Coordinates of C-alpha atoms in Angstrom, one line a residue:
X196 CA 0.0 0.0 0.0
X197 CA 1.4 3.4 -0.9
X198 CA 1.5 6.5 1.3
X199 CA -1.0 8.2 -0.9
X200 CA -3.5 5.4 -0.6
X201 CA -3.0 5.3 3.2
X202 CA -3.6 9.0 3.4
X203 CA -6.7 8.7 1.2
X204 CA -8.0 5.8 3.3
X205 CA -7.7 7.9 6.5
X206 CA -9.4 10.8 4.8
X207 CA -12.2 8.6 3.6
X208 CA -12.7 7.1 7.1
X209 CA -12.7 10.6 8.7
X210 CA -15.2 11.8 6.1
X211 CA -17.5 8.8 6.8
X212 CA -17.3 9.3 10.5
X213 CA -17.9 13.1 10.3
X214 CA -20.7 13.3 7.8
X215 CA -21.7 9.7 6.9
X216 CA -20.6 10.1 3.3
X217 CA -18.8 7.2 1.6
X218 CA -16.1 8.2 -0.8
X219 CA -15.0 6.1 -3.8
X220 CA -12.3 3.5 -3.2
X221 CA -8.7 4.1 -4.0
X222 CA -9.0 1.9 -7.0
X223 CA -12.0 3.9 -8.3
X224 CA -10.0 7.1 -8.3
X225 CA -8.6 8.3 -11.6
X226 CA -4.8 8.1 -12.1
X227 CA -4.5 11.8 -11.8
X228 CA -6.2 11.9 -8.4
X229 CA -4.1 9.0 -7.1
X230 CA -0.9 10.9 -8.2
X231 CA -2.3 14.0 -6.4
X232 CA -2.7 12.0 -3.2
X233 CA 0.8 10.5 -3.6
X234 CA 2.3 14.0 -4.1
X235 CA 0.4 15.3 -1.0
X236 CA 1.6 12.4 1.1
X237 CA 5.2 13.1 0.0
X238 CA 4.9 16.8 0.8
X239 CA 3.7 16.0 4.3
X240 CA 6.5 13.4 4.8
X241 CA 9.1 16.0 3.7
X242 CA 7.6 18.6 6.1
X243 CA 7.8 16.3 9.1
X244 CA 11.0 14.5 8.6
X245 CA 14.2 16.1 9.9
X246 CA 15.7 18.2 7.1
X247 CA 19.2 16.8 8.0
X248 CA 18.2 13.4 6.5
X249 CA 19.4 12.5 3.1
X250 CA 16.2 11.5 1.4
X251 CA 18.0 10.5 -1.8
X252 CA 19.3 7.4 0.0
X253 CA 17.5 4.2 -0.8
X254 CA 18.8 2.3 2.2
X255 CA 15.6 1.9 4.3
X256 CA 17.5 0.5 7.3
X257 CA 19.9 3.4 7.3
X258 CA 17.0 5.9 7.1
X259 CA 15.2 4.2 10.0
X260 CA 18.3 4.2 12.1
X261 CA 18.8 7.9 11.4
X262 CA 15.2 8.8 12.4
X263 CA 15.3 6.7 15.6
X264 CA 18.7 8.1 16.7
X265 CA 17.5 11.7 16.5
X266 CA 14.7 11.1 19.0

């Protein structure tokens, strides 16, 4: 599951709880809307991750270690 789909699922659940309206499933969204949710999720991640992290690294274990060591 991607970060965009996770964010959308949370949004859909909150929307259902707040006003009882069911939103389309992730798979029912157009490609452009899914890309939009992916971009939004990336923007949030970049805003909350420490700016000192090298986000170009593809070593997930190293990234996790860096995040955990800063807390």
